XYZ file of C-alpha atoms in Angstrom:
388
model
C 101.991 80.227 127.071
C 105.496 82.223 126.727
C 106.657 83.766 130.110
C 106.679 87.451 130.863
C 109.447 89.349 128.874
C 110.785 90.843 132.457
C 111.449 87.179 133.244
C 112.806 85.574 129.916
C 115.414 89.003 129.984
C 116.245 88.265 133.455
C 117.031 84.925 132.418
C 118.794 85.919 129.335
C 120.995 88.456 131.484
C 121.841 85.476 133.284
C 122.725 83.359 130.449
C 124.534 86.146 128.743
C 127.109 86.404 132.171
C 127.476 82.371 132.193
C 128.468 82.135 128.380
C 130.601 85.030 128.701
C 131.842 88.501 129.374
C 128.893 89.916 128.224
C 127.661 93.306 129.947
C 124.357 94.217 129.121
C 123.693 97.387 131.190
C 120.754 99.645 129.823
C 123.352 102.867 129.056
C 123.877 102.715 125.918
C 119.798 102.620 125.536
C 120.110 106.050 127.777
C 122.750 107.800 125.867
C 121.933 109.721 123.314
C 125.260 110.406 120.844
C 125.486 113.380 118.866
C 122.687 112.908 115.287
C 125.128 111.340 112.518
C 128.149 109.784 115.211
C 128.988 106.773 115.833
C 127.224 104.633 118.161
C 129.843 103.106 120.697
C 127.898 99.540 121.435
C 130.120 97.363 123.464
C 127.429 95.839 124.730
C 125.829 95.138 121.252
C 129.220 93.659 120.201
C 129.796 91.297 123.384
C 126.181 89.566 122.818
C 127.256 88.620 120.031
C 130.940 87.810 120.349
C 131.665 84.385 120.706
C 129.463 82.677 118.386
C 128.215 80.100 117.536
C 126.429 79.041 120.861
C 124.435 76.527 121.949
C 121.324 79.035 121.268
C 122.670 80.327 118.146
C 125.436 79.992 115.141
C 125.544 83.459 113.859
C 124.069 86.514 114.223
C 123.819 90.040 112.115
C 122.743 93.238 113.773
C 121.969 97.209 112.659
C 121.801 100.221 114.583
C 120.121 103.026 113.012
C 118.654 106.218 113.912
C 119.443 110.202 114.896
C 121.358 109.088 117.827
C 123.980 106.655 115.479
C 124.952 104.311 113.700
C 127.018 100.414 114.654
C 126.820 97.228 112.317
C 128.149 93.346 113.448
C 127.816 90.194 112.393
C 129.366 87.163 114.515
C 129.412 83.008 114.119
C 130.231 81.116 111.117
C 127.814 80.914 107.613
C 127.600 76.938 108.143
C 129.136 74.588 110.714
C 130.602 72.309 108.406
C 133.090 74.961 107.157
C 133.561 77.098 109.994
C 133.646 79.996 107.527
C 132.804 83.644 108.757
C 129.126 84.494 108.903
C 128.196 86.548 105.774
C 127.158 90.061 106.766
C 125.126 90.794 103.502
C 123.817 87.178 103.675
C 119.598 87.096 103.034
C 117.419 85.003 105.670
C 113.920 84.288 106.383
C 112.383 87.272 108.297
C 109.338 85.222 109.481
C 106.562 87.693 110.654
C 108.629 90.306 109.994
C 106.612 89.803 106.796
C 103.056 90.978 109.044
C 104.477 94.459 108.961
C 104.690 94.335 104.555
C 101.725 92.883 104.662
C 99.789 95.532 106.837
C 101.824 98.356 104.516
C 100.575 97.168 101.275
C 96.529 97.145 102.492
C 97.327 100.351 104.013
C 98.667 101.948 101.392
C 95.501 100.039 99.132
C 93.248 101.638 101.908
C 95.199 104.880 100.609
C 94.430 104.418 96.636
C 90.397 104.069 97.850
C 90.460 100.330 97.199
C 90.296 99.167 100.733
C 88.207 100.375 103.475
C 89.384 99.067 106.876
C 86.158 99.405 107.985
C 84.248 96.993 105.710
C 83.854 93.345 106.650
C 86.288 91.159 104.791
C 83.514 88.958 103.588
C 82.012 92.040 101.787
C 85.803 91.308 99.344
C 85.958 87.676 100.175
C 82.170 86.714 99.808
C 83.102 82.777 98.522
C 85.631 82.140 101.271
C 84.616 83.815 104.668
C 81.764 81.832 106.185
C 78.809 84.025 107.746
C 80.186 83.347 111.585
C 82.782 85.481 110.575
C 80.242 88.210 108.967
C 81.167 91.008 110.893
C 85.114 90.879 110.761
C 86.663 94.030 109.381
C 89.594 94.126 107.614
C 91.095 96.340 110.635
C 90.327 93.407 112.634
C 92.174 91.316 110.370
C 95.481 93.201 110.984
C 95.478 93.770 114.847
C 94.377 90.248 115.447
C 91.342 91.385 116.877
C 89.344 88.991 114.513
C 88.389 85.833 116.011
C 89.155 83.282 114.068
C 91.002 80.452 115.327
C 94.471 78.989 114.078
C 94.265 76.670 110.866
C 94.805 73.373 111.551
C 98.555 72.288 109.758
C 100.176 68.755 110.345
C 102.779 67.952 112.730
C 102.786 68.667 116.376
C 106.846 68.070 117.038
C 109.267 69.995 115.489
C 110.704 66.547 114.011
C 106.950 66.314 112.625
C 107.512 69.676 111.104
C 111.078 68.857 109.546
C 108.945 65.707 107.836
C 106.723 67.785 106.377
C 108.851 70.751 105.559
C 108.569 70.725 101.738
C 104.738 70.444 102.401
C 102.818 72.883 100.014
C 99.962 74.876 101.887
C 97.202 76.931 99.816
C 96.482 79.909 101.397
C 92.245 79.087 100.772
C 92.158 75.931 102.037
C 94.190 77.469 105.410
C 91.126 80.082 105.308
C 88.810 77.420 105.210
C 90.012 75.225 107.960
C 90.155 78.310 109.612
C 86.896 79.219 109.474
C 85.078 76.307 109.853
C 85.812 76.291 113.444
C 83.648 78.207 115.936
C 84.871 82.162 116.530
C 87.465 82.281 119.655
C 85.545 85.283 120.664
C 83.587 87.439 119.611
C 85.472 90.106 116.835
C 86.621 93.512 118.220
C 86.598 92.609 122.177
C 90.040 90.536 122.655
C 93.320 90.360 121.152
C 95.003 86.891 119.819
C 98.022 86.777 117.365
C 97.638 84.506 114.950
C 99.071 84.119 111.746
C 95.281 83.754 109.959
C 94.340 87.455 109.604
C 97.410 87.793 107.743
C 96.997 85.049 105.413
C 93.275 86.342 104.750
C 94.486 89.589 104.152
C 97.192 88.835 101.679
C 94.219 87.024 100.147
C 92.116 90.496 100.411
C 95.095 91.977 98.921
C 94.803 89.638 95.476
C 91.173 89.906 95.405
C 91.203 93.891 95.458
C 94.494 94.559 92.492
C 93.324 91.266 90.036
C 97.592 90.343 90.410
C 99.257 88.195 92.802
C 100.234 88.939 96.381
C 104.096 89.068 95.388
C 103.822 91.455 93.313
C 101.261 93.597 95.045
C 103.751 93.864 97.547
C 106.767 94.260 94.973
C 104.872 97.022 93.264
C 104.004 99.063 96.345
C 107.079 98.313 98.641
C 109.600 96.547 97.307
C 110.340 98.414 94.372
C 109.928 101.946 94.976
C 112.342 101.676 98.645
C 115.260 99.760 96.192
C 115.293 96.934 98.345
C 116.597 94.715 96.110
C 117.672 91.604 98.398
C 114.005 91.455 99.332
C 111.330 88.912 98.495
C 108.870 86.776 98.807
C 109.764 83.077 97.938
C 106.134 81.238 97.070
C 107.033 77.644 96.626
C 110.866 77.700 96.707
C 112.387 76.057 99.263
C 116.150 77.425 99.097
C 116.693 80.802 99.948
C 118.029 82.435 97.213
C 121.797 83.433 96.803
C 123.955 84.183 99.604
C 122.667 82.962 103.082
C 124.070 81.879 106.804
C 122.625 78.600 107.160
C 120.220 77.854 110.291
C 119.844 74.876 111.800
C 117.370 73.562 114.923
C 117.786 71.348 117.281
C 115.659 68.401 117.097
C 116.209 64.587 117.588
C 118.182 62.212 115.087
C 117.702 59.226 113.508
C 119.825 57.363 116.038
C 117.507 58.664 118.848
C 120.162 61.125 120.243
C 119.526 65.123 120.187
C 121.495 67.440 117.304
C 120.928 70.410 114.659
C 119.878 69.813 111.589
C 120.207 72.382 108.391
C 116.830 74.139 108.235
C 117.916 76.441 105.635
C 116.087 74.242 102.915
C 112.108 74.637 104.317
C 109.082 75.566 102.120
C 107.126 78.320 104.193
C 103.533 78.298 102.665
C 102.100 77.847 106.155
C 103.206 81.307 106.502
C 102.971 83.385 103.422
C 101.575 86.889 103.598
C 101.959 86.409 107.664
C 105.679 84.738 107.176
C 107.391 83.896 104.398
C 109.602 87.361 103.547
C 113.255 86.505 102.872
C 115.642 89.805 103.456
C 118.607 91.336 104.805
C 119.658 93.372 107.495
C 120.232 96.442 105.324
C 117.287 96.421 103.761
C 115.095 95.939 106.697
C 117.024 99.178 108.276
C 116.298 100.793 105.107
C 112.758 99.902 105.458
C 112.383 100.647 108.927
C 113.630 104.203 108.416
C 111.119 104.911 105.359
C 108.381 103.214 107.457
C 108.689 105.184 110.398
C 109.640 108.508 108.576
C 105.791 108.108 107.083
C 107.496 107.476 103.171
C 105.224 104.126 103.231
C 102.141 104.521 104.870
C 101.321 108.310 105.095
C 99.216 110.408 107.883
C 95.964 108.785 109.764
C 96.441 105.536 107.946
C 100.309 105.814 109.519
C 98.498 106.058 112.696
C 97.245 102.471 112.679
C 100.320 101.178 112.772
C 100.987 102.768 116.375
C 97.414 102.451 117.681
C 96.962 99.602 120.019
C 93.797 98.274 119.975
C 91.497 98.715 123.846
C 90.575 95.203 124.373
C 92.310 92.750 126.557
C 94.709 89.616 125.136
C 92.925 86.123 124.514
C 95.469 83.953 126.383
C 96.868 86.781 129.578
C 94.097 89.321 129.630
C 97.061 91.746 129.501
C 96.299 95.062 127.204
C 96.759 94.346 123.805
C 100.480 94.566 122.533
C 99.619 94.654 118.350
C 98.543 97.174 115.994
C 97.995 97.027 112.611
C 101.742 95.232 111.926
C 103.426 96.271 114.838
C 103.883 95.632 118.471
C 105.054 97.911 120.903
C 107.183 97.359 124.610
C 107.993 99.767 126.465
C 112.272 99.592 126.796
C 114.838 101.602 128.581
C 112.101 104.289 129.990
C 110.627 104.399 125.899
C 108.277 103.363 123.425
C 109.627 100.808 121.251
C 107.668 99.382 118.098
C 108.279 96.798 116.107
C 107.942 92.803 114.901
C 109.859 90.039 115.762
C 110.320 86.711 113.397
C 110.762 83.605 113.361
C 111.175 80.264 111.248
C 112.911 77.218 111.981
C 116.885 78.053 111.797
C 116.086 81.838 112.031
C 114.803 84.657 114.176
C 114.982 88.246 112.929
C 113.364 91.983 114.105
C 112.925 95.277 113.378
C 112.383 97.854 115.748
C 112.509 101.622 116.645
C 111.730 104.211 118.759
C 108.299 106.502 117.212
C 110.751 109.499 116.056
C 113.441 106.839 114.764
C 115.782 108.032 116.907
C 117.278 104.471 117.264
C 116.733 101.631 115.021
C 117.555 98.057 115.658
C 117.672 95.393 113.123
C 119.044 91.775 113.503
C 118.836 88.371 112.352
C 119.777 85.236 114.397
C 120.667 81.800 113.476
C 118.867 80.439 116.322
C 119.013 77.107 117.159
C 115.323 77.093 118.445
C 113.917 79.956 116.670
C 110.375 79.070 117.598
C 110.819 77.704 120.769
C 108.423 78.551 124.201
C 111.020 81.226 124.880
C 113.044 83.089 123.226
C 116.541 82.314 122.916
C 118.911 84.133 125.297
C 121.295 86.080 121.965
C 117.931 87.384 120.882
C 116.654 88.954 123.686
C 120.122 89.792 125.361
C 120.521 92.077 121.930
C 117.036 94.124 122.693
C 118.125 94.671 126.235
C 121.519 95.880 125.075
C 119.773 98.208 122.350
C 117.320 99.741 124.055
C 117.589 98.737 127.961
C 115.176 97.217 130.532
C 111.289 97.019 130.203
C 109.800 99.464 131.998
């Protein structure tokens, strides 16, 4: 179970002062430049100075919005050469992906050829068992559903490494799945789970007769120009230009080092995690996405809607919608999705009006670790200030 977020940032302002002169006070969340300046972020650029760190080897970071703009990028592109990280470089967004995913059935809910309110059996009537009968396809996307985790092999992260260039069909996920009893019943608790993803990008073929890819590509991708964007399938590498990650894990020789993770298959995560991006096009996505230019009106309104049930794991009040989460930072609202796969952890996030945007990736060195590594959260507190 990950610890409360006022804890890990405590702990990360902590971190941040022993590593370095890093000030992370909460004003630059509470001042509000003139629309179209620029954003004065000291505190953005000292969380990141100094790289590579024992918790990360680079990092690249975008902030958007009415109240300004500010753009860094710190560490090196790989440790062998030292060379500077690659500001334009592409990485793995992780579940990132969730929020593409919850555009493109949105905007299919749009076009009249989803209804949110159907049971995603009624698409999905040879793959969704009947203990799962009553699980709408809103359920799917605030992780409201049910359905337990698939079961996938490895339980280390040096299990994981093994088994990185594993191939993972997105059925057979469903069906291992589903063949497990419901967590609870659907509708009355909240657990995030990669699964209603995965069974949504499935949704998503069923419904348009053409691949997930390019469902996405059609609706998304394409028409926003985001042309460093996309969704890898089977490949391994990450194409073109890229700041390699690495976790740390144990060697052969028993002692404790990084290894490259750039090079990892992400099938396991798919329509729930397998977008590859950059920071510029995420801010330009984020921007069109919270401007309504993706997902238009009442079915906008999903994405910010929490769901009233309880979490699984807590019994805190839900914290997903339909592809975003929300916190509430520096006095405000802030939505968004985090991501992460091994070598990488990425976000996007803004407040409702877009008034400040914050995008980042971050070459982690434990990017799905219990908590979450000190650069990563030490940047949110910086951007936006304190929960609360």
């Amino acid at each position: 179970m990950r610890k409360p977020l006022r804890t890990l940032l405590a702990a990360a302002l902590l971190l941040g002062v022993t590593a370095g002169p890093v000030t992370l006070s909460p004003a630059f969340a509470a001042t509000a430049p003139a629309p179209g300046t620029e954003v004065r972020a000291p505190d953005l650029s000292a969380v990141i100075a100094g790289l590579p760190r024992a918790d990360a080897t680079a990092a690249l970071v975008r902030v958007g919005g009415t109240e300004g703009t500010w753009a860094g990028s710190a560490g090196v592109r790989d440790l062998e050469s030292g060379a500077p990280a690659d500001p334009a470089a592409r990485f793995r967004a992780g579940s990132v992906t969730k929020v593409f995913t919850a555009a493109t059935v949105l905007r299919l809910a749009a076009e009249g050829r989803i209804d949110l309110d159907r049971t995603a059996r009624s698409y999905l009537p040879d793959l969704i068992p009947g203990r799962y009968a009553t699980v709408t396809v809103r359920q799917l996307l605030n992780h409201t559903h049910g359905i337990p985790a698939a079961d996938l092999p490895g339980e280390t992260v040096e299990e994981w490494y093994a088994h990185r260039f594993d191939v993972h069909d997105p059925e057979d996920l469903v069906r291992s799945a589903t063949a497990k009893p419901r967590e609870f019943r659907p509708g009355t608790r909240q657990h995030y789970l990669n699964i209603g993803y995965t069974i949504a990008g499935l949704l998503v073929e069923r419904v348009t007769g053409d691949s997930f890819e390019h469902a996405v590509e059609r609706r998304i991708l394409r028409p926003l120009g985001l042309r460093d964007t996309y969704l890898p399938g089977r490949e391994a590498e990450i194409r073109g230009a890229y700041n390699h990650g690495y976790q740390l894990m144990r060697l052969e020789d028993g002692t404790t080092g990084l290894r490259d993770a750039s090079v990892w298959r992400a099938t396991d995560g798919w329509a729930a995690g397998d977008l590859v991006s950059t920071t510029a096009d995420l801010e330009r996505f984020t921007r069109a996405l919270f401007a309504g230019r993706v997902v238009r009106g009442p079915l906008l309104e999903e994405m910010f809607t929490l769901p009233e049930v309880a979490d699984f794991s807590t019994g805190a009040p839900a914290a997903y919608s339909a592809g975003l989460s929300m916190k509430r930072l520096g006095g405000r609202e802030v939505w968004g999705k985090t991501g992460g796969r091994w070598g990488y952890n990425a976000a996007i996030a803004s407040t409702r009006r877009g008034e400040r945007t914050l995008v980042y990736s971050v070459n982690s060195t434990d990017a799905k670790g219990q908590d979450a590594p000190p650069t990563v959260l030490a940047l949110m507190v910086a951007a936006y200030g304190l929960p609360g």
